[in-house]
């Protein structure tokens, strides 16, 4: 049988899993549907194989993912620091899912980089910068969940995946492609969805759990952002939304409430690049999205200490919110030719 992965990688992956006894699974900070879906799917498979594993998130994850099986047993480093440090002392194997740099573990960075056991990376961000015993990095695959499923399938381990794990995988595939609206043109993606349907997933229920469970405050925040805060600059084919801490508090911001908000300016005809600026306690969180060949990740690396994918990237700024917005507007002047020529 022809395999996507090199046979020695598959052998290595199988051997690590076979030998592992105490396993930690960690996603990036502010984990999204792909990060959480991959972690919980892997945890489920390992448990169905009789292995002990723990999912540890660097910080809280959105409520719209908390219906996924295993959510209630997730450790949160911000909340459960002592327990997590103890787990790191005892574990022999660490899976790093959906990130390419230990910096993305935020406060867990030291724990991740000092871990002495087997470290495995499974990720789809370009240019991995982590030291791991096994690196499965494929930026051409649209989600870590899809990549994880491919590895499990080729190692013959999907027989340990039930409907719950299949739904976790589907969640990540769906959320990282904007419900299959971008980065979702590979036939392989739909072949996997076919497999997940055979495994019994309720696709419509997953969609509804993720996208139709907004709080009223979340909708009002979106309304406020679109009516009062969205700035469209057709002369640069760009747009942005900025939200202060005061505004976020006014709408009782919860993790996940701004998920997807960054995309709205990109839905305006002609716009190819956009940003969302969120004022947090100690920094401005920057999210960037682009269409076509404008490289949001390069822009983020260069100007906002970040990275990501070509069309979806993020970073941060230590300036004030107003200064950050000004900086962005000034940068648009510098990038005007690229923006106007983007296709
Ligand atoms: P989001 O805007 O949804 O937070 O992130 C979009 C993409 O950019 C994701 O692939 C995420 O991994 C990446 N990203 C977000 N924030 C950062 C950051 O601070 N540093 C890096 N290197 N990547 C980021
Ligand atoms: Mn992802």
mmCIF file of C-alpha atoms in Angstrom, residues 35-262:
data_model
loop_
_atom_site.group_PDB
_atom_site.id
_atom_site.type_symbol
_atom_site.label_atom_id
_atom_site.label_comp_id
_atom_site.label_asym_id
_atom_site.label_seq_id
_atom_site.Cartn_x
_atom_site.Cartn_y
_atom_site.Cartn_z
ATOM 1 C CA UNK A 35 -5.824 22.315 18.669
ATOM 2 C CA UNK A 36 -8.440 20.999 21.109
ATOM 3 C CA UNK A 37 -9.944 18.575 18.584
ATOM 4 C CA UNK A 38 -6.542 17.015 17.890
ATOM 5 C CA UNK A 39 -5.634 16.756 21.586
ATOM 6 C CA UNK A 40 -8.917 15.155 22.614
ATOM 7 C CA UNK A 41 -8.987 12.804 19.617
ATOM 8 C CA UNK A 42 -5.470 11.575 20.393
ATOM 9 C CA UNK A 43 -6.284 11.240 24.094
ATOM 10 C CA UNK A 44 -9.388 9.187 23.244
ATOM 11 C CA UNK A 45 -7.462 6.852 20.936
ATOM 12 C CA UNK A 46 -4.692 6.358 23.512
ATOM 13 C CA UNK A 47 -7.222 5.626 26.255
ATOM 14 C CA UNK A 48 -9.054 3.164 24.027
ATOM 15 C CA UNK A 49 -5.650 1.467 23.635
ATOM 16 C CA UNK A 50 -5.393 1.254 27.429
ATOM 17 C CA UNK A 51 -2.798 4.055 27.794
ATOM 18 C CA UNK A 52 -2.869 6.840 30.354
ATOM 19 C CA UNK A 53 -2.814 10.318 28.884
ATOM 20 C CA UNK A 54 -3.500 13.888 29.959
ATOM 21 C CA UNK A 55 -4.397 16.901 27.851
ATOM 22 C CA UNK A 56 -2.878 20.102 29.233
ATOM 23 C CA UNK A 57 -3.825 23.498 27.802
ATOM 24 C CA UNK A 58 -1.665 26.584 28.498
ATOM 25 C CA UNK A 59 -4.854 28.565 29.217
ATOM 26 C CA UNK A 60 -8.630 28.278 29.111
ATOM 27 C CA UNK A 61 -10.351 27.058 25.933
ATOM 28 C CA UNK A 62 -13.698 28.233 24.497
ATOM 29 C CA UNK A 63 -17.006 26.981 25.810
ATOM 30 C CA UNK A 64 -18.158 26.082 22.283
ATOM 31 C CA UNK A 65 -15.600 23.221 22.354
ATOM 32 C CA UNK A 66 -16.404 21.973 25.826
ATOM 33 C CA UNK A 67 -18.999 19.456 24.627
ATOM 34 C CA UNK A 68 -16.161 17.372 23.143
ATOM 35 C CA UNK A 69 -15.568 14.124 25.010
ATOM 36 C CA UNK A 70 -12.721 14.443 27.500
ATOM 37 C CA UNK A 71 -13.106 18.227 27.888
ATOM 38 C CA UNK A 72 -13.879 17.932 31.571
ATOM 39 C CA UNK A 73 -10.589 16.143 32.279
ATOM 40 C CA UNK A 74 -8.393 18.765 30.583
ATOM 41 C CA UNK A 75 -5.773 20.405 32.820
ATOM 42 C CA UNK A 76 -5.341 24.164 32.453
ATOM 43 C CA UNK A 77 -1.813 25.327 33.341
ATOM 44 C CA UNK A 78 -3.071 28.747 34.415
ATOM 45 C CA UNK A 79 -5.505 27.124 36.852
ATOM 46 C CA UNK A 80 -3.744 23.846 37.748
ATOM 47 C CA UNK A 81 -0.074 24.828 37.793
ATOM 48 C CA UNK A 82 1.105 22.488 40.569
ATOM 49 C CA UNK A 83 -0.698 19.407 39.216
ATOM 50 C CA UNK A 84 0.627 20.116 35.721
ATOM 51 C CA UNK A 85 4.211 20.459 36.950
ATOM 52 C CA UNK A 86 3.835 17.119 38.728
ATOM 53 C CA UNK A 87 2.468 15.505 35.573
ATOM 54 C CA UNK A 88 5.506 16.768 33.662
ATOM 55 C CA UNK A 89 7.822 15.158 36.246
ATOM 56 C CA UNK A 90 6.189 11.748 35.838
ATOM 57 C CA UNK A 91 5.414 11.590 32.130
ATOM 58 C CA UNK A 92 7.570 9.724 29.609
ATOM 59 C CA UNK A 93 6.030 11.045 26.368
ATOM 60 C CA UNK A 94 4.894 14.498 25.223
ATOM 61 C CA UNK A 95 2.810 15.263 22.143
ATOM 62 C CA UNK A 96 2.941 18.880 20.916
ATOM 63 C CA UNK A 97 -0.071 19.470 18.685
ATOM 64 C CA UNK A 98 -0.884 22.353 16.325
ATOM 65 C CA UNK A 99 2.116 24.598 17.034
ATOM 66 C CA UNK A 100 5.595 24.966 15.621
ATOM 67 C CA UNK A 101 7.487 26.832 18.347
ATOM 68 C CA UNK A 102 7.665 26.286 22.140
ATOM 69 C CA UNK A 103 7.009 30.034 22.510
ATOM 70 C CA UNK A 104 3.438 29.171 21.520
ATOM 71 C CA UNK A 105 3.158 27.260 24.792
ATOM 72 C CA UNK A 106 3.394 30.702 26.412
ATOM 73 C CA UNK A 107 3.919 30.150 30.191
ATOM 74 C CA UNK A 108 4.459 26.420 29.560
ATOM 75 C CA UNK A 109 7.423 27.149 27.298
ATOM 76 C CA UNK A 110 10.030 26.047 29.879
ATOM 77 C CA UNK A 111 8.139 22.859 30.736
ATOM 78 C CA UNK A 112 7.942 21.957 27.052
ATOM 79 C CA UNK A 113 11.554 22.702 26.193
ATOM 80 C CA UNK A 114 12.992 21.065 29.349
ATOM 81 C CA UNK A 115 10.947 17.863 29.020
ATOM 82 C CA UNK A 116 13.301 14.871 29.131
ATOM 83 C CA UNK A 117 11.133 12.107 27.610
ATOM 84 C CA UNK A 118 10.059 11.461 24.031
ATOM 85 C CA UNK A 119 8.724 14.583 22.306
ATOM 86 C CA UNK A 120 6.555 14.304 19.202
ATOM 87 C CA UNK A 121 5.349 17.206 17.102
ATOM 88 C CA UNK A 122 2.270 16.905 14.891
ATOM 89 C CA UNK A 123 1.569 20.209 13.195
ATOM 90 C CA UNK A 124 0.731 22.035 9.979
ATOM 91 C CA UNK A 125 2.404 25.433 10.537
ATOM 92 C CA UNK A 126 5.347 26.263 8.277
ATOM 93 C CA UNK A 127 8.966 26.121 9.491
ATOM 94 C CA UNK A 128 8.859 24.179 12.775
ATOM 95 C CA UNK A 129 11.328 25.551 15.328
ATOM 96 C CA UNK A 130 11.080 22.853 17.966
ATOM 97 C CA UNK A 131 13.430 20.078 18.981
ATOM 98 C CA UNK A 132 11.492 16.833 18.995
ATOM 99 C CA UNK A 133 12.396 13.163 18.646
ATOM 100 C CA UNK A 134 9.751 12.851 15.944
ATOM 101 C CA UNK A 135 8.534 15.746 13.814
ATOM 102 C CA UNK A 136 5.424 15.247 11.679
ATOM 103 C CA UNK A 137 5.070 18.664 10.076
ATOM 104 C CA UNK A 138 2.942 19.154 6.959
ATOM 105 C CA UNK A 139 1.950 22.774 6.187
ATOM 106 C CA UNK A 140 0.127 21.603 3.062
ATOM 107 C CA UNK A 141 -2.472 19.784 5.203
ATOM 108 C CA UNK A 142 -5.269 22.143 6.217
ATOM 109 C CA UNK A 143 -5.578 21.110 9.851
ATOM 110 C CA UNK A 144 -3.626 19.261 12.510
ATOM 111 C CA UNK A 145 -6.739 17.129 13.030
ATOM 112 C CA UNK A 146 -6.638 15.955 9.417
ATOM 113 C CA UNK A 147 -2.905 15.250 9.711
ATOM 114 C CA UNK A 148 -3.388 13.345 12.967
ATOM 115 C CA UNK A 149 -6.120 11.229 11.396
ATOM 116 C CA UNK A 150 -3.824 10.439 8.457
ATOM 117 C CA UNK A 151 -1.048 9.291 10.812
ATOM 118 C CA UNK A 152 -3.415 7.194 12.916
ATOM 119 C CA UNK A 153 -4.950 5.668 9.799
ATOM 120 C CA UNK A 154 -1.601 4.721 8.262
ATOM 121 C CA UNK A 155 -0.431 3.246 11.575
ATOM 122 C CA UNK A 156 -3.606 1.148 11.765
ATOM 123 C CA UNK A 157 -4.735 2.946 14.916
ATOM 124 C CA UNK A 158 -8.079 4.364 13.779
ATOM 125 C CA UNK A 159 -9.599 1.087 14.930
ATOM 126 C CA UNK A 160 -9.169 2.575 18.401
ATOM 127 C CA UNK A 161 -11.141 5.704 17.441
ATOM 128 C CA UNK A 162 -14.829 5.789 18.310
ATOM 129 C CA UNK A 163 -17.473 8.281 17.159
ATOM 130 C CA UNK A 164 -16.271 10.682 19.902
ATOM 131 C CA UNK A 165 -12.722 10.834 18.567
ATOM 132 C CA UNK A 166 -14.042 11.077 15.001
ATOM 133 C CA UNK A 167 -16.172 14.085 16.030
ATOM 134 C CA UNK A 168 -13.141 15.737 17.643
ATOM 135 C CA UNK A 169 -11.205 15.267 14.382
ATOM 136 C CA UNK A 170 -14.093 16.666 12.349
ATOM 137 C CA UNK A 171 -14.314 19.691 14.663
ATOM 138 C CA UNK A 172 -10.720 20.666 13.908
ATOM 139 C CA UNK A 173 -11.056 20.041 10.174
ATOM 140 C CA UNK A 174 -14.197 22.183 10.084
ATOM 141 C CA UNK A 175 -12.960 25.085 12.224
ATOM 142 C CA UNK A 176 -9.491 25.408 10.644
ATOM 143 C CA UNK A 177 -11.027 25.689 7.168
ATOM 144 C CA UNK A 178 -13.815 28.131 8.079
ATOM 145 C CA UNK A 179 -16.364 25.359 7.613
ATOM 146 C CA UNK A 180 -14.511 24.162 4.471
ATOM 147 C CA UNK A 181 -14.538 27.610 2.860
ATOM 148 C CA UNK A 182 -10.721 27.988 2.555
ATOM 149 C CA UNK A 183 -7.718 25.653 2.496
ATOM 150 C CA UNK A 184 -10.188 22.905 1.767
ATOM 151 C CA UNK A 185 -9.714 21.955 -1.871
ATOM 152 C CA UNK A 186 -7.892 18.696 -1.400
ATOM 153 C CA UNK A 187 -9.830 15.517 -2.266
ATOM 154 C CA UNK A 188 -8.049 13.833 0.667
ATOM 155 C CA UNK A 189 -9.915 16.097 3.076
ATOM 156 C CA UNK A 190 -13.264 14.817 1.821
ATOM 157 C CA UNK A 191 -12.087 11.215 1.732
ATOM 158 C CA UNK A 192 -11.329 11.572 5.435
ATOM 159 C CA UNK A 193 -14.722 13.160 6.053
ATOM 160 C CA UNK A 194 -16.215 10.108 4.335
ATOM 161 C CA UNK A 195 -14.329 7.892 6.788
ATOM 162 C CA UNK A 196 -15.498 9.993 9.733
ATOM 163 C CA UNK A 197 -19.109 9.697 8.545
ATOM 164 C CA UNK A 198 -18.655 5.925 8.329
ATOM 165 C CA UNK A 199 -17.405 6.063 11.918
ATOM 166 C CA UNK A 200 -20.736 7.563 12.886
ATOM 167 C CA UNK A 201 -20.128 11.291 13.353
ATOM 168 C CA UNK A 202 -23.184 13.512 13.470
ATOM 169 C CA UNK A 203 -21.772 16.234 11.210
ATOM 170 C CA UNK A 204 -24.740 18.560 11.615
ATOM 171 C CA UNK A 205 -24.618 18.277 15.399
ATOM 172 C CA UNK A 206 -20.900 19.132 15.459
ATOM 173 C CA UNK A 207 -21.584 22.175 13.271
ATOM 174 C CA UNK A 208 -24.437 23.285 15.464
ATOM 175 C CA UNK A 209 -22.479 22.779 18.711
ATOM 176 C CA UNK A 210 -19.651 24.952 17.427
ATOM 177 C CA UNK A 211 -21.447 27.644 15.438
ATOM 178 C CA UNK A 212 -24.960 27.863 16.894
ATOM 179 C CA UNK A 213 -24.248 28.181 20.589
ATOM 180 C CA UNK A 214 -23.300 31.869 20.845
ATOM 181 C CA UNK A 215 -24.255 33.796 23.949
ATOM 182 C CA UNK A 216 -26.373 36.899 23.374
ATOM 183 C CA UNK A 217 -23.373 39.010 24.474
ATOM 184 C CA UNK A 218 -21.224 37.428 21.785
ATOM 185 C CA UNK A 219 -23.701 38.390 19.062
ATOM 186 C CA UNK A 220 -23.988 41.930 20.489
ATOM 187 C CA UNK A 221 -20.184 42.238 20.471
ATOM 188 C CA UNK A 222 -20.142 41.211 16.811
ATOM 189 C CA UNK A 223 -22.906 43.749 16.108
ATOM 190 C CA UNK A 224 -20.983 46.497 17.883
ATOM 191 C CA UNK A 225 -17.750 45.567 16.093
ATOM 192 C CA UNK A 226 -19.366 45.677 12.656
ATOM 193 C CA UNK A 227 -21.429 48.812 13.212
ATOM 194 C CA UNK A 228 -19.031 50.938 15.219
ATOM 195 C CA UNK A 229 -15.527 49.506 14.898
ATOM 196 C CA UNK A 230 -14.895 48.031 11.469
ATOM 197 C CA UNK A 231 -12.665 50.287 9.385
ATOM 198 C CA UNK A 232 -12.486 49.599 5.648
ATOM 199 C CA UNK A 233 -9.656 51.157 3.626
ATOM 200 C CA UNK A 234 -10.376 50.317 -0.033
ATOM 201 C CA UNK A 235 -7.321 52.323 -1.138
ATOM 202 C CA UNK A 236 -5.186 49.574 0.492
ATOM 203 C CA UNK A 237 -7.713 46.755 -0.069
ATOM 204 C CA UNK A 238 -7.554 46.340 3.710
ATOM 205 C CA UNK A 239 -9.655 46.653 6.807
ATOM 206 C CA UNK A 240 -9.512 46.153 10.562
ATOM 207 C CA UNK A 241 -11.483 45.973 13.784
ATOM 208 C CA UNK A 242 -10.038 47.074 17.127
ATOM 209 C CA UNK A 243 -11.599 46.423 20.524
ATOM 210 C CA UNK A 244 -10.479 47.949 23.820
ATOM 211 C CA UNK A 245 -10.531 46.123 27.123
ATOM 212 C CA UNK A 246 -13.424 48.367 28.172
ATOM 213 C CA UNK A 247 -15.477 47.269 25.161
ATOM 214 C CA UNK A 248 -14.638 43.596 25.745
ATOM 215 C CA UNK A 249 -15.692 43.949 29.394
ATOM 216 C CA UNK A 250 -18.902 45.718 28.379
ATOM 217 C CA UNK A 251 -19.873 42.630 26.354
ATOM 218 C CA UNK A 252 -18.666 40.240 29.111
ATOM 219 C CA UNK A 253 -15.950 38.791 26.885
ATOM 220 C CA UNK A 254 -15.339 35.047 27.248
ATOM 221 C CA UNK A 255 -12.580 33.021 25.515
ATOM 222 C CA UNK A 256 -13.746 32.243 21.990
ATOM 223 C CA UNK A 257 -16.148 35.207 21.733
ATOM 224 C CA UNK A 258 -14.005 36.923 19.092
ATOM 225 C CA UNK A 259 -13.314 33.692 17.163
ATOM 226 C CA UNK A 260 -14.028 34.422 13.486
ATOM 227 C CA UNK A 261 -14.515 38.158 14.031
ATOM 228 C CA UNK A 262 -11.267 38.951 12.219
#
